[in-house]
mmCIF file of C-alpha atoms in Angstrom:
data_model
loop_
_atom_site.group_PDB
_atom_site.id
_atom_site.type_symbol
_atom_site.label_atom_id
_atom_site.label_comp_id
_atom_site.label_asym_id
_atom_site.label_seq_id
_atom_site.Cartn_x
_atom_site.Cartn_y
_atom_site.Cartn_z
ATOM 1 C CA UNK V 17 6.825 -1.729 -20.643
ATOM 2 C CA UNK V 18 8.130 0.915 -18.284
ATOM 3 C CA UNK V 19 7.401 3.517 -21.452
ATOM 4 C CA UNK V 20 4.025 2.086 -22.617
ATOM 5 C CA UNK V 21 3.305 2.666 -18.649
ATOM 6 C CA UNK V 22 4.764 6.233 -18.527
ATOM 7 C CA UNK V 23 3.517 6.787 -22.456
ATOM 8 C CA UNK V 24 -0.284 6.113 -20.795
ATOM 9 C CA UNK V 25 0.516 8.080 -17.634
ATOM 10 C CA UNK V 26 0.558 11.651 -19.888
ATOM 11 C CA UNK V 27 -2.950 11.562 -20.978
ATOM 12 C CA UNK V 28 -4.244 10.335 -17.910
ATOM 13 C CA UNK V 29 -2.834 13.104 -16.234
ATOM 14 C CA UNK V 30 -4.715 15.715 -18.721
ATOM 15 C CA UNK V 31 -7.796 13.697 -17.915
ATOM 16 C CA UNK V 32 -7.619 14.134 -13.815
ATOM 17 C CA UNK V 33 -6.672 18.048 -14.310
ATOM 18 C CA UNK V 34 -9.524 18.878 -16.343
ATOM 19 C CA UNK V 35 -11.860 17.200 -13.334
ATOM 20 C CA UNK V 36 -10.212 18.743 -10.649
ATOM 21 C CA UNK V 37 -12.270 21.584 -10.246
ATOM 22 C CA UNK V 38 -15.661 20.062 -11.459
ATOM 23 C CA UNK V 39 -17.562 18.905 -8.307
ATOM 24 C CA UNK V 40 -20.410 17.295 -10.456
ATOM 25 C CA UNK V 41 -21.938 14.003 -9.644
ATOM 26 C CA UNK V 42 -20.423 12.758 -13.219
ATOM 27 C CA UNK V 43 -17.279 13.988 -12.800
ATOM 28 C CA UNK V 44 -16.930 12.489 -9.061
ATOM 29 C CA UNK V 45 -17.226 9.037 -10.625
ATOM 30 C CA UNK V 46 -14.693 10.102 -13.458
ATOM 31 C CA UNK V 47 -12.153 11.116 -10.875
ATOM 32 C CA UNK V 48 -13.053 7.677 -9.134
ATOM 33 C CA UNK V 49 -12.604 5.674 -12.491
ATOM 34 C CA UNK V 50 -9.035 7.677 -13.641
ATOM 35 C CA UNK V 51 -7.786 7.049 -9.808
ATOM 36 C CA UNK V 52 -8.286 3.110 -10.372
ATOM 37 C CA UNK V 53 -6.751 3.214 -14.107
ATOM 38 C CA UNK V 54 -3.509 5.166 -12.421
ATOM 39 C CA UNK V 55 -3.556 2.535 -9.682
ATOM 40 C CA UNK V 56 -3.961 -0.436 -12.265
ATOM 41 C CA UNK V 57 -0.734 1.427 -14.480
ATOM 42 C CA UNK V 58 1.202 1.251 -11.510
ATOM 43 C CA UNK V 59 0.006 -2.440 -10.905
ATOM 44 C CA UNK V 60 1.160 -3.429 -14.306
ATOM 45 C CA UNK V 61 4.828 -1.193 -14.111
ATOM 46 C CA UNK V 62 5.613 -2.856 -10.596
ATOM 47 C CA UNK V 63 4.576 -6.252 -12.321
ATOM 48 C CA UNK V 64 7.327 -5.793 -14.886
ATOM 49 C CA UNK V 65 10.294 -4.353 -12.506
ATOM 50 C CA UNK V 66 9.786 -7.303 -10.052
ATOM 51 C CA UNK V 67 11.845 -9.603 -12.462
ATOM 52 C CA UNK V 68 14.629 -6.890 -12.513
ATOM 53 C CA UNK V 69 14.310 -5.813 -8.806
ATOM 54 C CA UNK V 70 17.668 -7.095 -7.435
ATOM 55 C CA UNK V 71 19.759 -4.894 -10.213
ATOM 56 C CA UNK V 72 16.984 -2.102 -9.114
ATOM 57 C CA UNK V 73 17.697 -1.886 -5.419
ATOM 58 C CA UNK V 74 19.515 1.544 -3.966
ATOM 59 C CA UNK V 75 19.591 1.164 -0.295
ATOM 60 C CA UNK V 76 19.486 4.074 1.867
ATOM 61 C CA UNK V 77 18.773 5.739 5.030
ATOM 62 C CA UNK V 78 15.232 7.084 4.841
ATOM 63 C CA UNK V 79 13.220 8.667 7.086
ATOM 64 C CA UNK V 80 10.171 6.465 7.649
ATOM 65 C CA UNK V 81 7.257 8.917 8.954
ATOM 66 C CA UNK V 82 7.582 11.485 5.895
ATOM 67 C CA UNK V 83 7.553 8.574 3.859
ATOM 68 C CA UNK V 84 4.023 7.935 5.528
ATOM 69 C CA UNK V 85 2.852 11.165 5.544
ATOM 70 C CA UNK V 86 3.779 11.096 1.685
ATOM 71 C CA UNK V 87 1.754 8.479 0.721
ATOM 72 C CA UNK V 88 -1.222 9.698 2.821
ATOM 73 C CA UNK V 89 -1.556 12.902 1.402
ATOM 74 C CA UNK V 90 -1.290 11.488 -2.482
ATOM 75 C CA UNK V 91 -4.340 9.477 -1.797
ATOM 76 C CA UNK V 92 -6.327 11.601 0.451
ATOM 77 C CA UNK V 93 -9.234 12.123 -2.437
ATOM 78 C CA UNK V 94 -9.052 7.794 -1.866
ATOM 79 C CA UNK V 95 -9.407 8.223 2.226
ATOM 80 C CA UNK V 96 -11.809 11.047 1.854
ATOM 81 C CA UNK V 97 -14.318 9.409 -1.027
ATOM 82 C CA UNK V 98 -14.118 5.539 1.685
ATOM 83 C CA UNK V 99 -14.910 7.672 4.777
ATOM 84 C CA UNK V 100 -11.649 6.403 6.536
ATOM 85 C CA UNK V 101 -9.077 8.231 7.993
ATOM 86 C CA UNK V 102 -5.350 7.805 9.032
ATOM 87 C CA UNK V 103 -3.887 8.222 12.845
ATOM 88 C CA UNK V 104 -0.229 7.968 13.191
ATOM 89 C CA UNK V 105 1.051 6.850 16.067
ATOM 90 C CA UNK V 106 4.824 7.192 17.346
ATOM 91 C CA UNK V 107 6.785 8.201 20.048
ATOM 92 C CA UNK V 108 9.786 9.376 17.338
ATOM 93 C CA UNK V 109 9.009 11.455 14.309
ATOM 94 C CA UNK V 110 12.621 11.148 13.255
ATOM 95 C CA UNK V 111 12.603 6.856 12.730
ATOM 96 C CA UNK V 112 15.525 6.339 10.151
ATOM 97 C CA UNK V 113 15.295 2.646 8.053
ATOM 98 C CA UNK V 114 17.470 0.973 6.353
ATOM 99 C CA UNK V 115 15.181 0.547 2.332
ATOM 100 C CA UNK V 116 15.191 1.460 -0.697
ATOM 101 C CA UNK V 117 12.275 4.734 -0.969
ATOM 102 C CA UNK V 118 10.777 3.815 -3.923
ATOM 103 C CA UNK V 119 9.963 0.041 -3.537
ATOM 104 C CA UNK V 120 8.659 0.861 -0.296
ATOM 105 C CA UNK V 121 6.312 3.378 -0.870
ATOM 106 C CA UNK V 122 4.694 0.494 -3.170
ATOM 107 C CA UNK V 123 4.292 -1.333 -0.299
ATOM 108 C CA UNK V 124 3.191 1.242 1.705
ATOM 109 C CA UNK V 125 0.348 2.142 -0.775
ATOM 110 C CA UNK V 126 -0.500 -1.250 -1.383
ATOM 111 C CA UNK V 127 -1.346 -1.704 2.579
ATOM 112 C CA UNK V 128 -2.568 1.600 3.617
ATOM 113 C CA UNK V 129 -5.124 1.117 0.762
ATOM 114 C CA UNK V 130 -5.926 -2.315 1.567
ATOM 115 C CA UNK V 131 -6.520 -1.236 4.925
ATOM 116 C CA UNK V 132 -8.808 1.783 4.025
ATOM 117 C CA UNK V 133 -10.805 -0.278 0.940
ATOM 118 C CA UNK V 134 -11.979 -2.866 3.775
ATOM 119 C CA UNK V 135 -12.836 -0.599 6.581
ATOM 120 C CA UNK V 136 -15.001 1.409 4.423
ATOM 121 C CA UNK V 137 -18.594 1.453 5.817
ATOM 122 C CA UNK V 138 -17.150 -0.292 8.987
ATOM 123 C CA UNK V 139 -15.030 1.851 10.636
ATOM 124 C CA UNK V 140 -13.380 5.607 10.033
ATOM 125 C CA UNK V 141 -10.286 4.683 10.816
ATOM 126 C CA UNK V 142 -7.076 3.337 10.592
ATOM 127 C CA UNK V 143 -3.586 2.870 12.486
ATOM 128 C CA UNK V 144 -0.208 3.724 11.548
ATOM 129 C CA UNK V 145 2.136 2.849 14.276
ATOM 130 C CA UNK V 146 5.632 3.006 14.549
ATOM 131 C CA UNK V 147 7.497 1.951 17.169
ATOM 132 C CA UNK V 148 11.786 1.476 17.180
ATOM 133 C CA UNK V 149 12.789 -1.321 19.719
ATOM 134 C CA UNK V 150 17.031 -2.496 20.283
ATOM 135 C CA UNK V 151 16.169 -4.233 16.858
ATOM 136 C CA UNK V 152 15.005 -2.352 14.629
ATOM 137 C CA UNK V 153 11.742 -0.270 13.771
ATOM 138 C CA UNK V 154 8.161 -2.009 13.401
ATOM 139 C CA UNK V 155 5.085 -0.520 11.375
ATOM 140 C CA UNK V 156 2.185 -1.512 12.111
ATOM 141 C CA UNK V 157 -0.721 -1.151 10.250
ATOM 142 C CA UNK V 158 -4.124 -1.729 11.944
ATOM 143 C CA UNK V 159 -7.566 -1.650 10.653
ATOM 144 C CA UNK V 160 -10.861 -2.319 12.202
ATOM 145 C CA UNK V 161 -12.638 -3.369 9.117
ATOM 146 C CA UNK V 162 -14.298 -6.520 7.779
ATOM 147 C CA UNK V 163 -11.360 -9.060 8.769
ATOM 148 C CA UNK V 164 -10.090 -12.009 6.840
ATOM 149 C CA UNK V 165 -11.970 -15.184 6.950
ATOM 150 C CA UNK V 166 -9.554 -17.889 8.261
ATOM 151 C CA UNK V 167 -9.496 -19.963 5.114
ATOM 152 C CA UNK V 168 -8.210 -16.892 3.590
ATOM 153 C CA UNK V 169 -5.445 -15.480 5.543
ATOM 154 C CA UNK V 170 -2.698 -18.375 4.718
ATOM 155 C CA UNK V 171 -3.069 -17.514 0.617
ATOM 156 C CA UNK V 172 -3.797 -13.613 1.219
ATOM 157 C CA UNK V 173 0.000 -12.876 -0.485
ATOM 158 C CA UNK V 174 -0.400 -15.810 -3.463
ATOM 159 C CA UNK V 175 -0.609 -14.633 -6.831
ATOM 160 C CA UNK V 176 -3.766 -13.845 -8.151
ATOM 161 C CA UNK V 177 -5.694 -14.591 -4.886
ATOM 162 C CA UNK V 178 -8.785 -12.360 -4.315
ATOM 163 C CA UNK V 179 -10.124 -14.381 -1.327
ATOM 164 C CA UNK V 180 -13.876 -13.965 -0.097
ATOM 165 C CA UNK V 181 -13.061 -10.226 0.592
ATOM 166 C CA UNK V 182 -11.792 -9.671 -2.878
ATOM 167 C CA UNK V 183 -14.535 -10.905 -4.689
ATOM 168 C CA UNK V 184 -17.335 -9.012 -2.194
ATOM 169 C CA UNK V 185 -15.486 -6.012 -2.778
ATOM 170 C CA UNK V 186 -14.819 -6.700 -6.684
ATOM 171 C CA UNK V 187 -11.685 -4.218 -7.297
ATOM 172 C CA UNK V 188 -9.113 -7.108 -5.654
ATOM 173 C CA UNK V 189 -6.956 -8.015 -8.845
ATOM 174 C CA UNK V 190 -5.031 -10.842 -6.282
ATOM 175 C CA UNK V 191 -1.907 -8.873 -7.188
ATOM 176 C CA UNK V 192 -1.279 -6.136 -4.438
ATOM 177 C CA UNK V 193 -0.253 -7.727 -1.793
ATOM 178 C CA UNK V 194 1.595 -10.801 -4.018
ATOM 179 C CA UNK V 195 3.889 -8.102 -5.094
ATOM 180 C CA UNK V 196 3.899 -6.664 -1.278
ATOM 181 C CA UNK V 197 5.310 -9.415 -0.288
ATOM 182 C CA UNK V 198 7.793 -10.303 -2.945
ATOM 183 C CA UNK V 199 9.342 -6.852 -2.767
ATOM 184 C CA UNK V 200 9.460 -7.135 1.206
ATOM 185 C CA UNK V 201 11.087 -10.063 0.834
ATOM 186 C CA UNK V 202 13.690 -8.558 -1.619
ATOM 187 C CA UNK V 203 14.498 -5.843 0.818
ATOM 188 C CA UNK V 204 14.771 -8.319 4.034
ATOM 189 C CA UNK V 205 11.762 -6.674 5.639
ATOM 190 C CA UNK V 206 9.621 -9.043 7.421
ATOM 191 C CA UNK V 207 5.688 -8.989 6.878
ATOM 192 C CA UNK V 208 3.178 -10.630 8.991
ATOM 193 C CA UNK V 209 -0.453 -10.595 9.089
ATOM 194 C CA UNK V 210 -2.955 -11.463 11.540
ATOM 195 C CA UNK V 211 -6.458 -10.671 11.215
ATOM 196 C CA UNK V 212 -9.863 -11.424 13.202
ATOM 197 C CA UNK V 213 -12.931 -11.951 10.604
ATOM 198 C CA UNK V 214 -15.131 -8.832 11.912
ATOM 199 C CA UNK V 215 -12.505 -7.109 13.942
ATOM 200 C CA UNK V 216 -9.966 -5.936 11.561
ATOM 201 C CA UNK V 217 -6.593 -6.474 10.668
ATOM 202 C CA UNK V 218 -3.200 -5.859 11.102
ATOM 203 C CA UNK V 219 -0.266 -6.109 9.269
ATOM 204 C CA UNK V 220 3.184 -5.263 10.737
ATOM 205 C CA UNK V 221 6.351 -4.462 8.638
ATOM 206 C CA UNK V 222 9.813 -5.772 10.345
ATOM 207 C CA UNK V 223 13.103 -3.565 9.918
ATOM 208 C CA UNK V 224 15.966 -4.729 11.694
ATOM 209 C CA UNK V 225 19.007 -2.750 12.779
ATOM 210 C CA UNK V 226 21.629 -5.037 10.778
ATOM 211 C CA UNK V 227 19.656 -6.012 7.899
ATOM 212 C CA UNK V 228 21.598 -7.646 4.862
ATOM 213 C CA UNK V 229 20.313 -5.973 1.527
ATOM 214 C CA UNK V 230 22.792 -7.597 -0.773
ATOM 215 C CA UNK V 231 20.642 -7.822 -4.320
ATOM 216 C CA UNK V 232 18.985 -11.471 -4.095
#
């Protein structure tokens, strides 16, 4: 699977170069269209490397905030074409978790995108926060979109749930945040959720100082 994936990545590649100077209407919504095949490759490769996670986790100290800033600027043509920008917010640009990098910039995309998709035509903005406490180091993400209906928000993380929200907004594929919260649970990183239908949402990741990564 992993070369099928990377096999498909190649041309797709080709594709987004030979649009990246073109400001057309047409080639606007081909950028759009090769953006959400990338994202749905990357759905399908994380998919198949959840079975095998635990002999795929590397554990290391990793700077949190240019992990952030990372994943902001790969999908700035995302923020840009939504209307919805990020604001960071710490006290510490030097946070240091305990994670392995490339599991949790999957998560990271999975939420900041999340967050941006149901803001968009609600609100410009969204909030990254990181704050370190005697226990470890919280991120919080915080949008002031649409909101999660209540009969929604205990199911948002089950398999193949789209929820009101997905199916209003049609590009949910229920998967995103199922495999969000598998792979934070892998890694021992708490995820919560709380949400007010109208208000926004906001999800907060947990890293504790003495957190126990032994492969599950």
């Amino acid at each position: 699977m992993d070369r099928w994936v990377h096999q498909m990545k190649t041309p797709l590649s080709v594709l987004e170069l030979m649009t990246e100077d073109v400001d057309e209407p047409e080639a606007a919504s081909m950028k759009e269209e090769l953006e959400r095949l990338r994202h749905g490759l990357s759905m399908v490769l994380y998919t198949a490397r959840l079975r095998s996670m635990a002999e795929d986790i590397h554990v290391s100290a990793t700077e949190l905030l240019p992990l952030i800033h990372a994943v902001n600027k790969e999908h700035r043509r995302y923020y840009i074409r939504h209307h919805v920008y990020p604001k960071v917010i710490t006290d510490d640009e030097k946070v240091v978790v305990m994670t392995d990098e490339k599991w949790l910039v999957f998560i990271l995309t999975q939420l900041l995108l999340n967050a941006v998709k149901y803001s968009s035509g609600k609100s410009d903005v969204i909030h990254i926060q990181v704050t370190s406490t005697i226990n470890g180091v919280t991120l919080t993400i915080k949008d002031f979109g649409v909101g999660i209906p209540i009969a929604d928000q205990k199911r948002i993380f089950d398999k193949f749930f789209t929820g009101e929200n997905g199916r209003r907004f049609r590009e949910s594929t229920g998967m995103g945040l199922y495999l969000t919260k598998e792979m934070s649970e892998k890694l021992h990183h708490q995820i919560e959720v709380s949400s007010v239908l109208g208000e926004g949402t906001k999800i907060t990741l947990h890293f504790t100082t003495t957190q126990n990564l032994t492969p599950m």
